[in-house]
Amino acid sequence: VSAAFIRAGSIDNVTGIPYEDTQFRRNAELAPHLMPVGYYWYFRPNWNALTQAEYFCDLIRGANWKAPPVIDIEENGGLTNTQVAGAVWSFASHIEDILGVRPIIYTSPGFWNSYVGPTSWAREYPLWVANWVNLGVLVPLIPNDWRGVQPVAWQFRVFKGGGSIYGAQSADIDLDTTYPGFELLLGEQEPPPPPDYVHLDIVIEGQGSVQPAAGDYARGSEMALTATPAPGWVFDYWLIGMDEYEENPLDLVLDEDTAVTCVFREGAG
C-alpha cells in the first residue's frame, strides 16, 4: 500500500504556542493527488495536550486525508512515565472525540518502554512502530504494551541520500512497510460535526498536579485523572460534589459539567 504522512505541526517547546509546519499547506495541496495521505503531529507531553489536539484537528479538519491521524511520540519533556502516558492518552482520546477516528500511535520500542509504559490502554490504538534495522530483518521489535498485537506499519530504515531512488524530492527519507491492518484503516474519512462539549474544572488543595488538565471535553469523554504529588506531599483523595474517592488514577466519564477537587497532604512519598 502506497501512502504518505505529512507533518502538520507541533508546539514550540519554549513558548508553548502550537504552530503549523512550514510545508504543511503545500504538501496538503499536492500530495493527495499522488497517493492516499494522512497527517501527523509531533507531540510534546510537557505542554497542554488538549491545546495540541485541538490545534491539530483544526489544521486537518478540512484537508483531504484517507489515513487516520498520527501522534508522533519521541520526547518525554522531562516528565515521569505516568505523566507522559496521561498526556498521550489525553491527546489521543481528544483526537478521537473531535474527529471520530482513533489515531495511530507512532513510537519506538526503546522510547515507549523507557519513558511511557506500562499502560493498560495503549494496545487499543493502532501502532506504527519505529524500529530501524537492516533490511534483512523481517520482524520488528514491539513496545511491551503491544506485545502480541501486529502493528499496522513499521518504519524500518531511514534512507540517507537516496530519496530519488523512490521518486522523492528529498535526499533523506524514511522507508516503511505496512501490514494488512493498515489497508483496513484507509478510506474516505468523514469527520463528524463538532461534538457537544462539557467543562471539567479542577481545583488543587495542597501541592501537586493533575492530568489531564481542566478544559472543555466532548460530552461522554472517558478519562483517567492522575494525581502527582509534589516532593514532600502525598495524594489524599478526590472530591466530586459530596463524594470522596481514594483511587488514583480515577476513572471519570464526563456526561455534564464537572468540578473535581484533588487533595494532597504533607507527608513522605
Tab-separated table of C-alpha atoms in Angstrom:
chain	number	residue	atom	x	y	z
A	1	VAL	CA	0.000	0.000	0.000
A	2	SER	CA	1.456	3.366	-1.024
A	3	ALA	CA	0.667	6.256	1.297
A	4	ALA	CA	2.334	9.385	2.632
A	5	PHE	CA	2.112	11.000	6.043
A	6	ILE	CA	2.511	14.765	6.178
A	7	ARG	CA	3.767	16.626	9.230
A	8	ALA	CA	1.023	19.023	10.295
A	9	GLY	CA	2.927	20.790	13.046
A	10	SER	CA	3.937	20.746	16.700
A	11	ILE	CA	4.119	23.048	19.713
A	12	ASP	CA	7.033	25.349	20.471
A	13	ASN	CA	8.993	23.879	23.360
A	14	VAL	CA	9.917	27.338	24.711
A	15	THR	CA	6.721	29.361	24.339
A	16	GLY	CA	4.126	26.569	24.400
A	17	ILE	CA	2.491	28.000	21.271
A	18	PRO	CA	1.330	25.424	18.679
A	19	TYR	CA	2.404	26.018	15.097
A	20	GLU	CA	1.778	24.787	11.573
A	21	ASP	CA	4.646	23.102	9.708
A	22	THR	CA	6.115	25.395	7.057
A	23	GLN	CA	5.393	22.867	4.273
A	24	PHE	CA	2.003	21.704	5.566
A	25	ARG	CA	-0.230	23.637	3.160
A	26	ARG	CA	1.900	22.878	0.103
A	27	ASN	CA	2.097	19.177	0.907
A	28	ALA	CA	-1.588	19.009	1.801
A	29	GLU	CA	-2.476	20.511	-1.574
A	30	LEU	CA	-0.196	18.416	-3.787
A	31	ALA	CA	0.278	15.019	-2.148
A	32	PRO	CA	-3.368	13.775	-2.179
A	33	HIS	CA	-3.291	13.861	-5.987
A	34	LEU	CA	-0.455	11.299	-5.966
A	35	MET	CA	-1.425	8.820	-3.214
A	36	PRO	CA	-3.516	8.476	-0.062
A	37	VAL	CA	-2.261	10.738	2.707
A	38	GLY	CA	-2.521	11.128	6.431
A	39	TYR	CA	-1.185	13.753	8.838
A	40	TYR	CA	0.935	13.528	11.947
A	41	TRP	CA	1.582	15.763	14.937
A	42	TYR	CA	4.922	15.909	16.745
A	43	PHE	CA	3.710	15.670	20.325
A	44	ARG	CA	5.354	17.328	23.325
A	45	PRO	CA	3.847	15.903	26.538
A	46	ASN	CA	5.181	18.721	28.719
A	47	TRP	CA	2.724	21.152	27.093
A	48	ASN	CA	-1.075	21.085	27.261
A	49	ALA	CA	-2.325	18.001	25.427
A	50	LEU	CA	-5.780	19.434	24.669
A	51	THR	CA	-4.352	22.605	23.159
A	52	GLN	CA	-2.215	20.487	20.845
A	53	ALA	CA	-5.071	18.138	19.931
A	54	GLU	CA	-7.479	20.952	19.094
A	55	TYR	CA	-4.908	22.825	17.009
A	56	PHE	CA	-4.035	19.624	15.112
A	57	CYS	CA	-7.700	18.857	14.426
A	58	ASP	CA	-8.360	22.409	13.240
A	59	LEU	CA	-5.473	22.061	10.772
A	60	ILE	CA	-6.597	18.797	9.189
A	61	ARG	CA	-10.384	19.027	9.504
A	62	GLY	CA	-10.770	20.496	6.022
A	63	ALA	CA	-7.860	18.617	4.442
A	64	ASN	CA	-8.059	15.601	2.149
A	65	TRP	CA	-6.978	12.578	4.201
A	66	LYS	CA	-7.649	8.877	3.920
A	67	ALA	CA	-5.343	7.513	6.616
A	68	PRO	CA	-6.068	8.209	10.299
A	69	PRO	CA	-4.157	10.989	12.066
A	70	VAL	CA	-0.901	10.020	13.781
A	71	ILE	CA	0.601	11.102	17.099
A	72	ASP	CA	4.412	11.082	16.894
A	73	ILE	CA	5.830	10.312	20.342
A	74	GLU	CA	9.593	10.802	20.654
A	75	GLU	CA	10.082	13.083	23.685
A	76	ASN	CA	9.169	12.870	27.353
A	77	GLY	CA	9.650	16.547	28.204
A	78	GLY	CA	11.347	15.654	31.481
A	79	LEU	CA	8.153	14.098	32.844
A	80	THR	CA	7.633	10.780	34.598
A	81	ASN	CA	6.255	7.762	32.744
A	82	THR	CA	2.865	8.229	34.383
A	83	GLN	CA	2.726	11.883	33.372
A	84	VAL	CA	3.761	11.172	29.782
A	85	ALA	CA	1.249	8.325	29.490
A	86	GLY	CA	-1.518	10.573	30.840
A	87	ALA	CA	-0.679	13.308	28.341
A	88	VAL	CA	-0.566	10.873	25.410
A	89	TRP	CA	-3.895	9.340	26.428
A	90	SER	CA	-5.470	12.775	26.782
A	91	PHE	CA	-4.221	13.843	23.341
A	92	ALA	CA	-5.226	10.614	21.593
A	93	SER	CA	-8.678	10.373	23.160
A	94	HIS	CA	-9.390	14.038	22.403
A	95	ILE	CA	-8.494	13.474	18.741
A	96	GLU	CA	-10.970	10.609	18.651
A	97	ASP	CA	-13.654	12.713	20.347
A	98	ILE	CA	-13.273	15.539	17.831
A	99	LEU	CA	-12.748	13.638	14.577
A	100	GLY	CA	-14.463	10.347	15.328
A	101	VAL	CA	-11.332	8.472	14.262
A	102	ARG	CA	-8.939	6.574	16.508
A	103	PRO	CA	-5.401	7.909	15.852
A	104	ILE	CA	-2.325	5.805	15.176
A	105	ILE	CA	0.497	5.944	17.729
A	106	TYR	CA	3.977	6.250	16.212
A	107	THR	CA	6.830	5.397	18.566
A	108	SER	CA	9.894	3.221	19.009
A	109	PRO	CA	10.022	0.262	21.408
A	110	GLY	CA	13.001	1.690	23.276
A	111	PHE	CA	11.374	5.062	23.879
A	112	TRP	CA	7.933	3.748	24.815
A	113	ASN	CA	9.257	1.106	27.198
A	114	SER	CA	11.620	3.572	28.906
A	115	TYR	CA	9.564	6.767	29.062
A	116	VAL	CA	5.840	5.981	28.632
A	117	GLY	CA	4.763	2.438	29.567
A	118	PRO	CA	3.470	0.370	31.038
A	119	THR	CA	-0.155	1.303	30.295
A	120	SER	CA	-3.420	-0.627	30.147
A	121	TRP	CA	-4.882	1.289	27.187
A	122	ALA	CA	-2.144	1.670	24.542
A	123	ARG	CA	-2.892	-1.610	22.740
A	124	GLU	CA	-6.354	-0.252	21.894
A	125	TYR	CA	-4.655	2.137	19.442
A	126	PRO	CA	-3.072	1.109	16.114
A	127	LEU	CA	0.719	1.032	16.335
A	128	TRP	CA	3.176	2.384	13.785
A	129	VAL	CA	6.451	1.111	15.174
A	130	ALA	CA	9.790	2.792	14.511
A	131	ASN	CA	12.442	0.081	14.674
A	132	TRP	CA	15.414	0.931	12.471
A	133	VAL	CA	17.200	-2.225	11.446
A	134	ASN	CA	18.954	-3.759	8.457
A	135	LEU	CA	16.787	-4.748	5.516
A	136	GLY	CA	17.397	-8.431	6.185
A	137	VAL	CA	15.440	-8.329	9.459
A	138	LEU	CA	11.823	-9.316	8.800
A	139	VAL	CA	10.202	-8.806	12.202
A	140	PRO	CA	10.382	-5.536	14.180
A	141	LEU	CA	10.724	-5.210	17.921
A	142	ILE	CA	7.411	-4.182	19.510
A	143	PRO	CA	6.840	-1.992	22.589
A	144	ASN	CA	5.792	-4.071	25.570
A	145	ASP	CA	2.292	-2.589	25.697
A	146	TRP	CA	1.569	-4.025	22.230
A	147	ARG	CA	3.092	-7.486	22.727
A	148	GLY	CA	1.084	-9.985	20.710
A	149	VAL	CA	-0.529	-7.255	18.576
A	150	GLN	CA	0.576	-6.811	14.985
A	151	PRO	CA	1.455	-3.195	14.103
A	152	VAL	CA	-0.230	-1.551	11.121
A	153	ALA	CA	3.092	-0.150	9.859
A	154	TRP	CA	6.806	-0.481	10.509
A	155	GLN	CA	9.387	2.232	9.839
A	156	PHE	CA	12.399	0.041	9.360
A	157	ARG	CA	15.040	2.313	7.900
A	158	VAL	CA	15.979	5.952	7.442
A	159	PHE	CA	17.387	6.078	3.930
A	160	LYS	CA	20.145	8.687	3.770
A	161	GLY	CA	20.821	10.383	0.467
A	162	GLY	CA	18.783	8.016	-1.695
A	163	GLY	CA	15.335	9.557	-1.813
A	164	SER	CA	15.426	9.981	-5.589
A	165	ILE	CA	15.527	6.198	-5.998
A	166	TYR	CA	11.991	6.122	-4.623
A	167	GLY	CA	10.753	9.145	-6.558
A	168	ALA	CA	11.110	11.588	-3.657
A	169	GLN	CA	12.472	15.124	-3.937
A	170	SER	CA	14.107	14.878	-0.508
A	171	ALA	CA	17.501	13.201	-0.286
A	172	ASP	CA	16.758	11.625	3.117
A	173	ILE	CA	13.527	9.660	3.520
A	174	ASP	CA	12.033	7.108	5.879
A	175	LEU	CA	11.165	3.697	4.473
A	176	ASP	CA	8.167	1.852	5.865
A	177	THR	CA	6.331	-1.353	5.255
A	178	THR	CA	2.659	-1.889	6.022
A	179	TYR	CA	0.649	-4.817	7.316
A	180	PRO	CA	-2.869	-5.912	6.304
A	181	GLY	CA	-4.367	-3.891	9.137
A	182	PHE	CA	-3.162	-0.687	7.502
A	183	GLU	CA	-5.302	-1.267	4.414
A	184	LEU	CA	-8.361	-1.551	6.622
A	185	LEU	CA	-7.617	1.897	8.056
A	186	LEU	CA	-7.583	3.565	4.638
A	187	GLY	CA	-10.770	5.053	3.296
A	188	GLU	CA	-12.529	8.365	2.992
A	189	GLN	CA	-12.749	9.767	6.491
A	190	GLU	CA	-15.837	11.846	7.172
A	191	PRO	CA	-15.214	13.837	10.337
A	192	PRO	CA	-18.447	14.395	12.250
A	193	PRO	CA	-19.674	17.843	13.243
A	194	PRO	CA	-18.049	19.351	16.329
A	195	PRO	CA	-19.081	17.405	19.441
A	196	ASP	CA	-21.132	18.718	22.334
A	197	TYR	CA	-18.666	19.946	24.941
A	198	VAL	CA	-18.834	19.934	28.741
A	199	HIS	CA	-16.382	21.604	31.111
A	200	LEU	CA	-14.033	19.921	33.557
A	201	ASP	CA	-12.897	22.162	36.413
A	202	ILE	CA	-10.018	21.008	38.631
A	203	VAL	CA	-9.161	22.560	41.991
A	204	ILE	CA	-5.945	21.500	43.742
A	205	GLU	CA	-5.594	21.676	47.511
A	206	GLY	CA	-2.016	21.259	48.688
A	207	GLN	CA	0.883	20.851	46.286
A	208	GLY	CA	0.841	18.636	43.219
A	209	SER	CA	-0.550	18.378	39.701
A	210	VAL	CA	-3.364	16.630	37.844
A	211	GLN	CA	-3.503	15.226	34.326
A	212	PRO	CA	-5.464	15.575	32.105
A	213	ALA	CA	-5.862	19.277	32.707
A	214	ALA	CA	-9.060	21.248	33.206
A	215	GLY	CA	-10.790	22.276	29.994
A	216	ASP	CA	-13.625	21.550	27.589
A	217	TYR	CA	-14.173	17.924	26.566
A	218	ALA	CA	-16.702	16.169	24.351
A	219	ARG	CA	-19.727	15.033	26.334
A	220	GLY	CA	-19.285	11.392	27.276
A	221	SER	CA	-15.484	11.536	27.228
A	222	GLU	CA	-13.795	8.879	29.335
A	223	MET	CA	-10.579	9.754	31.133
A	224	ALA	CA	-8.314	8.643	33.937
A	225	LEU	CA	-7.489	11.571	36.221
A	226	THR	CA	-3.977	11.104	37.598
A	227	ALA	CA	-2.726	12.996	40.640
A	228	THR	CA	1.028	13.530	41.031
A	229	PRO	CA	2.132	14.967	44.399
A	230	ALA	CA	4.984	17.444	44.747
A	231	PRO	CA	8.042	16.413	46.799
A	232	GLY	CA	7.094	16.167	50.464
A	233	TRP	CA	3.404	15.694	49.670
A	234	VAL	CA	1.171	12.648	49.094
A	235	PHE	CA	-2.139	12.206	47.341
A	236	ASP	CA	-5.065	12.028	49.791
A	237	TYR	CA	-8.395	11.909	47.925
A	238	TRP	CA	-10.624	13.319	45.176
A	239	LEU	CA	-13.788	15.267	45.972
A	240	ILE	CA	-16.658	15.418	43.460
A	241	GLY	CA	-19.737	17.044	44.928
A	242	MET	CA	-20.070	15.463	48.359
A	243	ASP	CA	-18.378	12.196	47.376
A	244	GLU	CA	-14.766	11.284	48.180
A	245	TYR	CA	-12.678	8.864	46.102
A	246	GLU	CA	-9.302	7.456	47.114
A	247	GLU	CA	-8.286	5.606	43.947
A	248	ASN	CA	-5.556	7.146	41.809
A	249	PRO	CA	-5.896	7.285	38.817
A	250	LEU	CA	-9.637	7.997	38.993
A	251	ASP	CA	-11.783	6.822	36.063
A	252	LEU	CA	-14.235	9.537	35.072
A	253	VAL	CA	-16.973	9.889	32.438
A	254	LEU	CA	-17.868	13.491	31.596
A	255	ASP	CA	-21.607	13.496	30.978
A	256	GLU	CA	-22.028	17.024	32.342
A	257	ASP	CA	-20.008	19.977	33.605
A	258	THR	CA	-17.910	18.541	36.438
A	259	ALA	CA	-15.875	20.101	39.236
A	260	VAL	CA	-13.168	17.929	40.794
A	261	THR	CA	-11.070	18.794	43.836
A	262	CYS	CA	-7.763	16.956	44.251
A	263	VAL	CA	-6.462	16.973	47.812
A	264	PHE	CA	-2.792	16.487	48.681
A	265	ARG	CA	-1.455	16.394	52.219
A	266	GLU	CA	2.057	16.807	53.551
A	267	GLY	CA	3.850	13.552	54.156
A	268	ALA	CA	6.571	11.204	52.966
A	269	GLY	CA	6.080	9.943	49.399
